[in-house]
XYZ file of C-alpha atoms in Angstrom:
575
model
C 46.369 14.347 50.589
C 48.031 11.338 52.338
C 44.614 9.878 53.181
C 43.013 10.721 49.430
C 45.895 8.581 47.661
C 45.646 6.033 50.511
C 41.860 5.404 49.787
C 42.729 5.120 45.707
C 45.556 2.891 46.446
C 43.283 0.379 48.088
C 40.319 1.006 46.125
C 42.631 0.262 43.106
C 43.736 -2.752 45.071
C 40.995 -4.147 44.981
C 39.683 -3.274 41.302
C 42.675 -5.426 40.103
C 42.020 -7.969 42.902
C 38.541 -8.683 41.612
C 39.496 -8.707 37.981
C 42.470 -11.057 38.346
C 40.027 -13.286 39.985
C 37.422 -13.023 37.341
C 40.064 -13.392 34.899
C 40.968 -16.762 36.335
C 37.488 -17.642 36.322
C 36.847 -16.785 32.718
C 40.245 -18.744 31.340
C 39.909 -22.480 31.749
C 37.091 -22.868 29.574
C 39.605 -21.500 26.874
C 41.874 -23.626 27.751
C 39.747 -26.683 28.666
C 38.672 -29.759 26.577
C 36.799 -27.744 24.486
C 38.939 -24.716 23.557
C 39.171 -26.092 19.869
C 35.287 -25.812 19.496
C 35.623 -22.446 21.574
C 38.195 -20.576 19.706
C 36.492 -21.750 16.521
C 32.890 -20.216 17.507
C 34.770 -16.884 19.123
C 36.822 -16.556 15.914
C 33.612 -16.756 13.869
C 31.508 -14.039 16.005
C 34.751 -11.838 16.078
C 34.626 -12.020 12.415
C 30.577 -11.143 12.346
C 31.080 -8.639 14.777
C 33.951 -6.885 12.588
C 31.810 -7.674 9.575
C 29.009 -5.190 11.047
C 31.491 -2.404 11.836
C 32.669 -2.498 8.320
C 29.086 -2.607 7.012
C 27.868 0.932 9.318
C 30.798 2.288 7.408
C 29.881 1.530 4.304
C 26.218 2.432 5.303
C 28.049 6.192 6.278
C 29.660 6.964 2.883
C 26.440 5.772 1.455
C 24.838 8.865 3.465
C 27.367 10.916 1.658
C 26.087 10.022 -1.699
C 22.485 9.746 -0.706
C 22.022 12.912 0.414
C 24.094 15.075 -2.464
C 21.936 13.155 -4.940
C 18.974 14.731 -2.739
C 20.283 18.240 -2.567
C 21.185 17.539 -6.536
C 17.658 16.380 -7.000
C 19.317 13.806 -8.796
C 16.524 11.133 -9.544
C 18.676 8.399 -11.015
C 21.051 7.891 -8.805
C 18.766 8.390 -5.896
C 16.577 5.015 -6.965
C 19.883 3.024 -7.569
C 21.678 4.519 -3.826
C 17.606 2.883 -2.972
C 18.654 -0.481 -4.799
C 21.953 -0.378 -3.610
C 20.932 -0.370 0.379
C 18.559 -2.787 -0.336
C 21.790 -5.034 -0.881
C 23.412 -3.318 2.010
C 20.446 -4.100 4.328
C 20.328 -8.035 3.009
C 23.884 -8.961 3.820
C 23.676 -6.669 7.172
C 20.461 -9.210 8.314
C 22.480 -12.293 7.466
C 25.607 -10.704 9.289
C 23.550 -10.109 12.379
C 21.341 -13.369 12.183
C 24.261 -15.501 12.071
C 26.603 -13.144 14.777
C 23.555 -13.812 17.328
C 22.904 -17.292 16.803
C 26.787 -18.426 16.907
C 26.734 -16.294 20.261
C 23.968 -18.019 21.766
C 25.566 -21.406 20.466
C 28.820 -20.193 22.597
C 27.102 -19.070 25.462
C 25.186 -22.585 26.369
C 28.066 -24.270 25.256
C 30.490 -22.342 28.060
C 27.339 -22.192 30.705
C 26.856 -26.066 29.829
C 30.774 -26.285 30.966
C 30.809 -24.310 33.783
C 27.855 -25.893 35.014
C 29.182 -29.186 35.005
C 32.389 -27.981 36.445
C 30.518 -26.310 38.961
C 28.619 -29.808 40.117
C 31.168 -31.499 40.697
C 33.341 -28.543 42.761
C 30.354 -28.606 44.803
C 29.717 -31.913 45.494
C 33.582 -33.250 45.964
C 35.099 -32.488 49.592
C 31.519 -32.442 51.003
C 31.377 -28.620 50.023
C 27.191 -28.622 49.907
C 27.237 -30.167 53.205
C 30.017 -28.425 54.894
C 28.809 -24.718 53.122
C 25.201 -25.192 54.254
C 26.230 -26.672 57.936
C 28.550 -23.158 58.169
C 26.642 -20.608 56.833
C 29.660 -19.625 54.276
C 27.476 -18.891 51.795
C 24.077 -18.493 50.832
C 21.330 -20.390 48.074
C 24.385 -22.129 46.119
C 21.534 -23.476 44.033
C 21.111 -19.738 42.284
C 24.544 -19.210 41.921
C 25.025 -22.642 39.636
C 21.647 -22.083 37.773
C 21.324 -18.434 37.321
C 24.326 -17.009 38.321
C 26.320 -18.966 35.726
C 23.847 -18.136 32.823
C 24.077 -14.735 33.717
C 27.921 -14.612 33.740
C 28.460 -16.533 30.337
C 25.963 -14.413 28.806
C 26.939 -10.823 30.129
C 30.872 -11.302 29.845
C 30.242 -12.713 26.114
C 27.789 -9.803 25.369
C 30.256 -6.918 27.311
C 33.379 -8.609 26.050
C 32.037 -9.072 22.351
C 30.360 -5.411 22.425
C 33.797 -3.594 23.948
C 35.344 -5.428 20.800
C 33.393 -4.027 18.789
C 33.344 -0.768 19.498
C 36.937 -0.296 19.640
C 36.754 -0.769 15.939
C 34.225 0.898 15.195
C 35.600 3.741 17.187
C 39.377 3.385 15.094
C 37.183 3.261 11.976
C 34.903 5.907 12.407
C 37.483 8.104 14.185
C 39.127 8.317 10.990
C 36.502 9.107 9.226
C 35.326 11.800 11.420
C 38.994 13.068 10.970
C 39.296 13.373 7.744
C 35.588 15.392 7.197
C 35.281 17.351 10.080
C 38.153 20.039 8.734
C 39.442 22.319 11.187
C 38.601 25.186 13.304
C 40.332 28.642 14.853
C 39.891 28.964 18.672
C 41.859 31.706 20.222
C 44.472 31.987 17.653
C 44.816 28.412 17.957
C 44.024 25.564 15.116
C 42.598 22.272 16.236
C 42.656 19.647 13.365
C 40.184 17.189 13.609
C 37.764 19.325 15.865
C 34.915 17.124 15.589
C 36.396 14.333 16.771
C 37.696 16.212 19.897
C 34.691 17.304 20.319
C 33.262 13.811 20.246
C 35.757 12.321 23.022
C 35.197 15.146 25.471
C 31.230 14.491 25.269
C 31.422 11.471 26.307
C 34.375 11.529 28.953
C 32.050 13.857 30.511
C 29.239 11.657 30.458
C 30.963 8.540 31.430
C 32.530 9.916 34.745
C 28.603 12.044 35.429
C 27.123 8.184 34.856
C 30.083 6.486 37.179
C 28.871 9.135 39.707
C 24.964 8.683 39.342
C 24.926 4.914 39.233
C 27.762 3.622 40.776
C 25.335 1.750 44.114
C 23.972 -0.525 41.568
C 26.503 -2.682 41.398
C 25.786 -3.217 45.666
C 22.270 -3.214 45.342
C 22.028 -5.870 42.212
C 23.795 -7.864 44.540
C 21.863 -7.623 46.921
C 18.520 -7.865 44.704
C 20.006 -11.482 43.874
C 20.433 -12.448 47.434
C 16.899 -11.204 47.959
C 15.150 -12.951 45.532
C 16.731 -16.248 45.945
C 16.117 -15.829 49.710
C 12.230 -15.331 49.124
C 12.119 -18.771 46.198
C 14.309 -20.874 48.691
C 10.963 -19.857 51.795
C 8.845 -21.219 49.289
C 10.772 -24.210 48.354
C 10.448 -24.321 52.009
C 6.782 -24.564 52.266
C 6.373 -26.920 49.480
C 8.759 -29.501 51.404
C 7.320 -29.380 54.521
C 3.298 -28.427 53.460
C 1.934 -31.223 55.579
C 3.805 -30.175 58.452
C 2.887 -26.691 58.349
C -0.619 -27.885 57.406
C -1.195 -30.039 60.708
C 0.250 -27.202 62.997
C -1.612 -24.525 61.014
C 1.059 -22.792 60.914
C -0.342 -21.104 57.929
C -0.299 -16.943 59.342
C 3.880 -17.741 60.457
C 4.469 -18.709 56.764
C 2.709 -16.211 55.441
C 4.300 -13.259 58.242
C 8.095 -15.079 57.234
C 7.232 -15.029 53.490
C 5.832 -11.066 53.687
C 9.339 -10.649 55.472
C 11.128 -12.084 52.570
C 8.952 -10.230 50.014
C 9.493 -6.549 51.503
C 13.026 -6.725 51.358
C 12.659 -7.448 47.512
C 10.686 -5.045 46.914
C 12.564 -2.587 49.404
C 15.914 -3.179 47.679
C 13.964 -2.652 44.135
C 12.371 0.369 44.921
C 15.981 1.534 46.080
C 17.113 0.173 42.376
C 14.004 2.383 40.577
C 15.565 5.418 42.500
C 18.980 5.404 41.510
C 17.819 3.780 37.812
C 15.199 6.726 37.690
C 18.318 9.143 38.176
C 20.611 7.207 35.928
C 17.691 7.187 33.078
C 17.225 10.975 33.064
C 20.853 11.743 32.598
C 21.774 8.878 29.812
C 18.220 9.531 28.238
C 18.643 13.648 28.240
C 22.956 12.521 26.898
C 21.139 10.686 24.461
C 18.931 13.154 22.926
C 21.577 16.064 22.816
C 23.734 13.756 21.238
C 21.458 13.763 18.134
C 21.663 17.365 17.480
C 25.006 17.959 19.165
C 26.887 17.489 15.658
C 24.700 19.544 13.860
C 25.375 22.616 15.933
C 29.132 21.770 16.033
C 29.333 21.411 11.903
C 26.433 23.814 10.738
C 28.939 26.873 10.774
C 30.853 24.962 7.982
C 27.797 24.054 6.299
C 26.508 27.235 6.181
C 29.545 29.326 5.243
C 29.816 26.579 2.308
C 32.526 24.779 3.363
C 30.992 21.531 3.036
C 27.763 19.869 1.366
C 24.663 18.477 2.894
C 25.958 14.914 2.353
C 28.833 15.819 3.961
C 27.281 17.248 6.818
C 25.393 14.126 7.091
C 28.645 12.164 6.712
C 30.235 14.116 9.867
C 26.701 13.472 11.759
C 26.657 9.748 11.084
C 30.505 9.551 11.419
C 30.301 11.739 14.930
C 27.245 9.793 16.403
C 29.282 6.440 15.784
C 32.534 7.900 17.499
C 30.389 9.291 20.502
C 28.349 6.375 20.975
C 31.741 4.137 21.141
C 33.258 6.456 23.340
C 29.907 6.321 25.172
C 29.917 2.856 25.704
C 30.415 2.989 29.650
C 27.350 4.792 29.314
C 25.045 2.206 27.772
C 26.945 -0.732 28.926
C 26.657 1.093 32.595
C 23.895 -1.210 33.883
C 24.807 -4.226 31.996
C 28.384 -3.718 33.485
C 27.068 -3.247 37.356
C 24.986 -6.452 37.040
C 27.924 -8.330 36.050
C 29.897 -7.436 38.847
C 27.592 -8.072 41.368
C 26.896 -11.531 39.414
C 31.070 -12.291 39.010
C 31.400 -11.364 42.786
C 28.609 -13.924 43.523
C 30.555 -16.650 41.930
C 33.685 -15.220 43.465
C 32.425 -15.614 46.487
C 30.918 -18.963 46.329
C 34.719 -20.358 44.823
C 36.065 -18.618 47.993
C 34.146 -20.597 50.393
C 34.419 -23.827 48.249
C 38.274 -22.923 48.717
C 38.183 -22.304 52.115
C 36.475 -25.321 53.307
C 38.733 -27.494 50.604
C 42.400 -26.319 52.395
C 40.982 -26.282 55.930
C 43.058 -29.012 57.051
C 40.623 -31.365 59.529
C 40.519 -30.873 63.211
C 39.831 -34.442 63.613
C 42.099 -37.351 62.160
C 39.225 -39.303 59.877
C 40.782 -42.127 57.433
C 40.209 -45.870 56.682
C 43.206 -47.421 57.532
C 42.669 -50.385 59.893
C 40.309 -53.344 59.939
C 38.934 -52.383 63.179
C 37.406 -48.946 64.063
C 38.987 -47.521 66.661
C 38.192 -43.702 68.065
C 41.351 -42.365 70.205
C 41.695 -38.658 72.366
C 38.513 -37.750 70.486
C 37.111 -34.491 71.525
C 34.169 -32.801 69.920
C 32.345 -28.957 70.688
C 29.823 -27.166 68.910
C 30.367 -23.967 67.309
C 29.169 -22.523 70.693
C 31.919 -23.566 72.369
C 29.906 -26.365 74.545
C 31.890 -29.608 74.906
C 30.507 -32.698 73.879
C 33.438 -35.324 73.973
C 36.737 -34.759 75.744
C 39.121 -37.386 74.930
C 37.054 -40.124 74.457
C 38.141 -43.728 73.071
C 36.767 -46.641 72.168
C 37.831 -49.851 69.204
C 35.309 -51.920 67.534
C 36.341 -55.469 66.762
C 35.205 -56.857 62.857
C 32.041 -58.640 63.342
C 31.069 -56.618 66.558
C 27.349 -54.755 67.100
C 27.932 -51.644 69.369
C 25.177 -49.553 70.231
C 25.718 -45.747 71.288
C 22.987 -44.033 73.965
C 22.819 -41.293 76.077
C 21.111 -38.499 76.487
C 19.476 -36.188 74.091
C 22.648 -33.168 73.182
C 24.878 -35.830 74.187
C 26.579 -36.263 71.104
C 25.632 -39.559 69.684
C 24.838 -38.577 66.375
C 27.827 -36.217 66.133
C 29.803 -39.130 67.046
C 28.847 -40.717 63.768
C 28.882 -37.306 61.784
C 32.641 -37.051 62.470
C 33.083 -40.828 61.417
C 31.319 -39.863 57.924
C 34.059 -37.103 57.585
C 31.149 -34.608 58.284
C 32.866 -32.769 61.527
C 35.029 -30.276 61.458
C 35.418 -29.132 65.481
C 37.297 -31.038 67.863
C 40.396 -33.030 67.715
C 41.678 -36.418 68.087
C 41.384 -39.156 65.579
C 38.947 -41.778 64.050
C 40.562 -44.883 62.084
C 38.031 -45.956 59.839
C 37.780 -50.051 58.702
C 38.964 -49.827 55.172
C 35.904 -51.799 53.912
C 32.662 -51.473 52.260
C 30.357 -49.280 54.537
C 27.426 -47.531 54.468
C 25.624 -45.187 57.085
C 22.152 -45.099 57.428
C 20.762 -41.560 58.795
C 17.633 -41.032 60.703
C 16.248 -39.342 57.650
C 16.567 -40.761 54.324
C 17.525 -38.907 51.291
C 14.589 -40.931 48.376
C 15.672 -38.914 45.087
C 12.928 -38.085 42.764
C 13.018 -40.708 40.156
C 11.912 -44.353 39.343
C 11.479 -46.611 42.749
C 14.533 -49.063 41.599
C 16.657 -46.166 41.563
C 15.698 -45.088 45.140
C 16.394 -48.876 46.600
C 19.496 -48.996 44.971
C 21.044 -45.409 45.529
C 23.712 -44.629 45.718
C 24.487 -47.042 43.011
C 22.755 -47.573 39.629
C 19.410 -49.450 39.538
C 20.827 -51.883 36.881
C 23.099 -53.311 39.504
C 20.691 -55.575 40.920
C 17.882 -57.823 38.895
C 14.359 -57.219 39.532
C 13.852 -60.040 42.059
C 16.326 -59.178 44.327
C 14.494 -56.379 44.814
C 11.209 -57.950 45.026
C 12.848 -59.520 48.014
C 14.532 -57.063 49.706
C 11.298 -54.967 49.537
C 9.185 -58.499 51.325
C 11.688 -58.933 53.935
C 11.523 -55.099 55.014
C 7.616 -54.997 55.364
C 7.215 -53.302 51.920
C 5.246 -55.850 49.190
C 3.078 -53.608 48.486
C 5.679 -51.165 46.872
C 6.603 -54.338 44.225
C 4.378 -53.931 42.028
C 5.603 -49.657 41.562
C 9.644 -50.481 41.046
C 9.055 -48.822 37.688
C 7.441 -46.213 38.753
C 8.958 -42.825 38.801
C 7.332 -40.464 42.038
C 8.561 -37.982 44.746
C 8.561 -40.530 47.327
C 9.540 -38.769 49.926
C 6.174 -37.036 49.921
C 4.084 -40.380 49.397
C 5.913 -42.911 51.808
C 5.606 -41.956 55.627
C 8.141 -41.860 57.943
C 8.323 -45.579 59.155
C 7.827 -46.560 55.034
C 10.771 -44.636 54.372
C 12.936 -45.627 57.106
C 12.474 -49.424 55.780
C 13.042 -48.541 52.777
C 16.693 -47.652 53.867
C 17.353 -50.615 55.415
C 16.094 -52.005 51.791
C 18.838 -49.957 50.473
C 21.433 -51.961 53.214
C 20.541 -55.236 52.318
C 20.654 -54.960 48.752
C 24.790 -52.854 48.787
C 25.328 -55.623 51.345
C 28.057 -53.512 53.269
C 30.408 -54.865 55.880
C 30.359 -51.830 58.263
C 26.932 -50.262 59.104
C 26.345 -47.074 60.894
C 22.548 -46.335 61.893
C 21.595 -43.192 63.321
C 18.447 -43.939 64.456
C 17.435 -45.141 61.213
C 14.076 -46.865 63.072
C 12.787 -44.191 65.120
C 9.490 -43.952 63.274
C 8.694 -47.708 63.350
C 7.137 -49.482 65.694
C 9.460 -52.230 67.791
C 8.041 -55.692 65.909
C 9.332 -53.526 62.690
C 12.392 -52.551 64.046
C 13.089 -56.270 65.534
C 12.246 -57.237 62.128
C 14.440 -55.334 60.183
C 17.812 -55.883 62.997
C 16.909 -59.545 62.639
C 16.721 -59.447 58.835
C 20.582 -57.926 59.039
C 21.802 -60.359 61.067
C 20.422 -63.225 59.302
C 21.295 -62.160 55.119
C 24.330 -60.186 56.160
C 26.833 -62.601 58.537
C 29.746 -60.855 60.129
C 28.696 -57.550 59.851
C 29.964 -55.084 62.018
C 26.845 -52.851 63.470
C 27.702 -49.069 64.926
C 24.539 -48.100 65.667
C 22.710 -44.604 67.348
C 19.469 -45.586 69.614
C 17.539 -44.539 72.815
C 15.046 -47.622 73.349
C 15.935 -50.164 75.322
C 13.991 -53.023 72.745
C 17.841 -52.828 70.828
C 20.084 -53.659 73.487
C 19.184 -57.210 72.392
C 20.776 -56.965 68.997
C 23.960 -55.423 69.815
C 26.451 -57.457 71.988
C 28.026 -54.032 72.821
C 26.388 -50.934 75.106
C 28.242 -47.868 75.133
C 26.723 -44.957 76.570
C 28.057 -41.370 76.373
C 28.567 -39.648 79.843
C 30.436 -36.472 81.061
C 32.178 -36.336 77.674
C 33.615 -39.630 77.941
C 32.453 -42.852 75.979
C 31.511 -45.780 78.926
C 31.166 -49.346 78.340
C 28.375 -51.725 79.895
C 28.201 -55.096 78.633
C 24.367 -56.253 78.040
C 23.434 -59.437 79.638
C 21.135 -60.427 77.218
């Protein structure tokens, strides 16, 4: 007994857990910028959606009179009830027309929202990096783009449709009331017997449908992850095709994409199962609903007690009640595909959470106008040690080159100076000054070439023929003549293109700090002397930090610091 009320205490726990989240969620759309526009499209689909409940029961006390003017074999007034539903059925269209396009109008406008809300969660505090470095959470890509549509459209459509068929249910339930009469069981009256009847139909329906269905709401989740999982492989393949091309590494794709696509279509075919189940009980609670308040009221017919339009009345009146009270039934896949969706999103805010109040291991800010790295230590998530209270200052003006060998920690070294970090301890004051790093691969958005040269700021910041020059003195002319040009470059430059092209990028924001992380791996040494020189020579004073195994840089850097048994150790060059 102890253990049963345990187990409901925390499963009830966590019920109101997950709603209260979802709830705060939901809210600051409502209560954003655009809650004017918002209430005003809610307040007109409430008002459609209230509009059709008291149109099905007008449409019900129509059956009344219908159907006594066909057991009259009244002709007259059955061709004007005919006329008169014709009117019904017009302003029911326009009702419904108008209710669905004023929903879709507020769902884009709340996904639109969310969306951008959502972009800019994700890209502040380095959350994409920082979530895809630790594994928090997975494809955050589906969970902005589908996720969010889903959400918006299901908690519109289940909110709007619960609405609704509470009033429906308070109207028809007082219909059904008032026609279904009474009835004798046991010595004992029951007013209202129809409608009794009607709630414990579908009580027992709703808690047989909890019981049948109740893993879909673990398995849509998990249908999601799935699929997303088997389009990110593919994304995959399209990034790296000429990679996988040269090592023929065709059959490993195709064994890691199979992988991918049997656990899709394993977690579906465990979805068809319990669906299969779910459809033959609501299907079969469907059906007997239809005749269910026929048996119930045909004693009353019979004996006299009422006429066929009323017995028509108390069916159309009866089916409405049960079908409200039945809504957990209908809604019951709609309702488990939400939840998995809503803990999705949940879960994604949690890790965006997480990562925002972890408070940094390492001591990163621009404060100084010299860099200058103090007790630094730095590990992997292994465990292994790379840095154990290491120091070292850069002077303004100064060209410092890191080496050492391959695990060593070089790059890392410049990861935690771009705030990028988290393990270790000690601290890194950063030059307040204009900066920019320069990794070993570039990131070339899709777009026009300008924009590429000039990002991370707009293309409109420089005129044409600076970049005409920038482009000449980096060993790229033959790129002038395609600024304008809008391409995936990152699929049509190679390697040692695209690494000059960075160094385009440094020239042109001009920075006073640079960090290069290898940044000229792929080019050949007259390049790379090239592209050093052409920094020293436009950009005077600047302060180089810069990430590098061959020995051909030593020349431009008047500083050699070389990473040994965790500790950061100074040669001078003699060059």
């Amino acid at each position: 007994m102890n253990e049963n009320a345990t187990y409901f205490e925390i499963n009830d726990a966590v019920h109101w857990h997950f709603f209260h989240r979802t709830w705060a969620m939901i809210t600051p759309y409502w209560r954003g910028e655009e809650k004017g526009t918002a209430w005003l499209l809610l307040a007109a689909v409430v008002g459609l959606s209230l509009f059709s409940v008291a149109v099905s029961v007008w449409i019900t006390h129509w059956y009344k009179d219908f159907y006594n003017a066909l057991e009259k074999k009244d002709t007259v007034a059955f061709w004007q009830l005919i006329v008169y539903f014709g009117g019904i059925a017009t302003i029911a269209i326009l009702g419904a027309v108008y209710r669905l396009n004023l929903t879709q109008m507020l769902t884009i406008r709340w996904r639109a929202w969310l969306t951008e809300k959502h972009f800019a969660r994700w890209l502040s505090n380095k959350n994409y990096y920082q979530l895809e470095q630790g594994g928090y959470t997975d494809n955050p890509d589906q969970r902005i783009s589908e996720d969010l549509n889903n959400f918006t459209s299901s908690t519109l459509s289940l909110g709007l449709g619960l609405l609704r068929n509470v009033i429906s249910l308070i109207s028809f339930s007082i219909i059904l009331w008032s026609v279904s009469g009474s009835i004798e069981v046991c010595g004992i009256i029951i007013p209202g017997y129809m409608f009794w009847c009607a709630l414990l139909y579908a009580a027992v329906g709703s808690w047989l449908t909890h019981l049948i269905g109740r893993c879909l709401i673990s398995l849509s989740n998990q249908q999601q992850r799935c699929e997303a999982d088997l389009r990110f492989s593919m994304v995959r393949v399209r990034e790296n095709a000429e990679s996988i091309a040269l090592y023929n590494g065709e059959p490993n794709e195709k064994q890691r994409l199979s992988t991918h696509c049997n656990k899709v279509w394993h977690n579906f075919w465990e979805i068809m199962k319990v669906s299969k189940r779910l459809t033959f009980f609501t299907a079969g609670y469907s059906q007997i609903a239809i005749i269910f308040p026929f048996m119930v009221a045909a004693p009353r017919y019979f004996t006299g007690q009422i006429k066929l339009g009323e017995l028509m009345q108390i069916n159309s009146a009866f089916s409405n009640v049960q079908e409200n009270f039945s809504w957990f039934i209908s809604a019951y896949s709609e309702l488990a595909s939400w939840r998995a969706t809503s803990d999705r999103l949940l879960s994604f805010h949690q890790a965006m959470s997480d990562n925002e109040q972890r408070t940094p291991a390492i001591d990163v800010y621009p404060e100084a106008e010299r860099l200058i790295v103090k007790n630094l230590g730095m590990h992997l998530g292994d465990g292994r040690r790379l840095l154990t209270n290491a120091g070292m200052t850069v002077e303004p003006g100064q060209r410092v080159m890191l080496s050492g060998r391959s695990g060593s920690g070089k790059s890392t070294l410049l990861r935690a100076m771009g705030h990028l970090w988290p393990l270790g301890h000690g601290s890194i004051r950063l030059p307040a000054a204009r900066y920019l790093f320069l990794p070993q691969k570039p990131y070339l958005p899709i777009g026009p070439l300008k924009s590429v040269l000039s990002y991370p700021q707009d293309d409109s910041v420089y005129p044409d023929e600076r970049y005409k020059q920038v482009l000449a003195t980096c060993r790229l002319p033959h790129l002038v003549m395609r600024l304008d040009e809008a391409n995936h470059w990152q699929h049509i430059l190679s390697p040692g293109e695209q690494q000059r092209l960075a160094f385009t990028r440094a020239l042109l924001f001009a920075p006073q700090w640079l960090y290069i992380d290898e940044a000229t791996s792929a080019m050949d040494e007259e390049d790379e002397a090239t592209l050093y020189q052409a920094l020293i020579d436009e950009l005077p004073g600047l302060s180089i930090v810069s990430v590098g195994h061959r020995s051909s840089l030593k020349r431009f850097h008047g500083r050699h610091i070389r990473i040994e048994s965790g500790l950061l150790q100074e040669s001078r060059n003699t060059f």
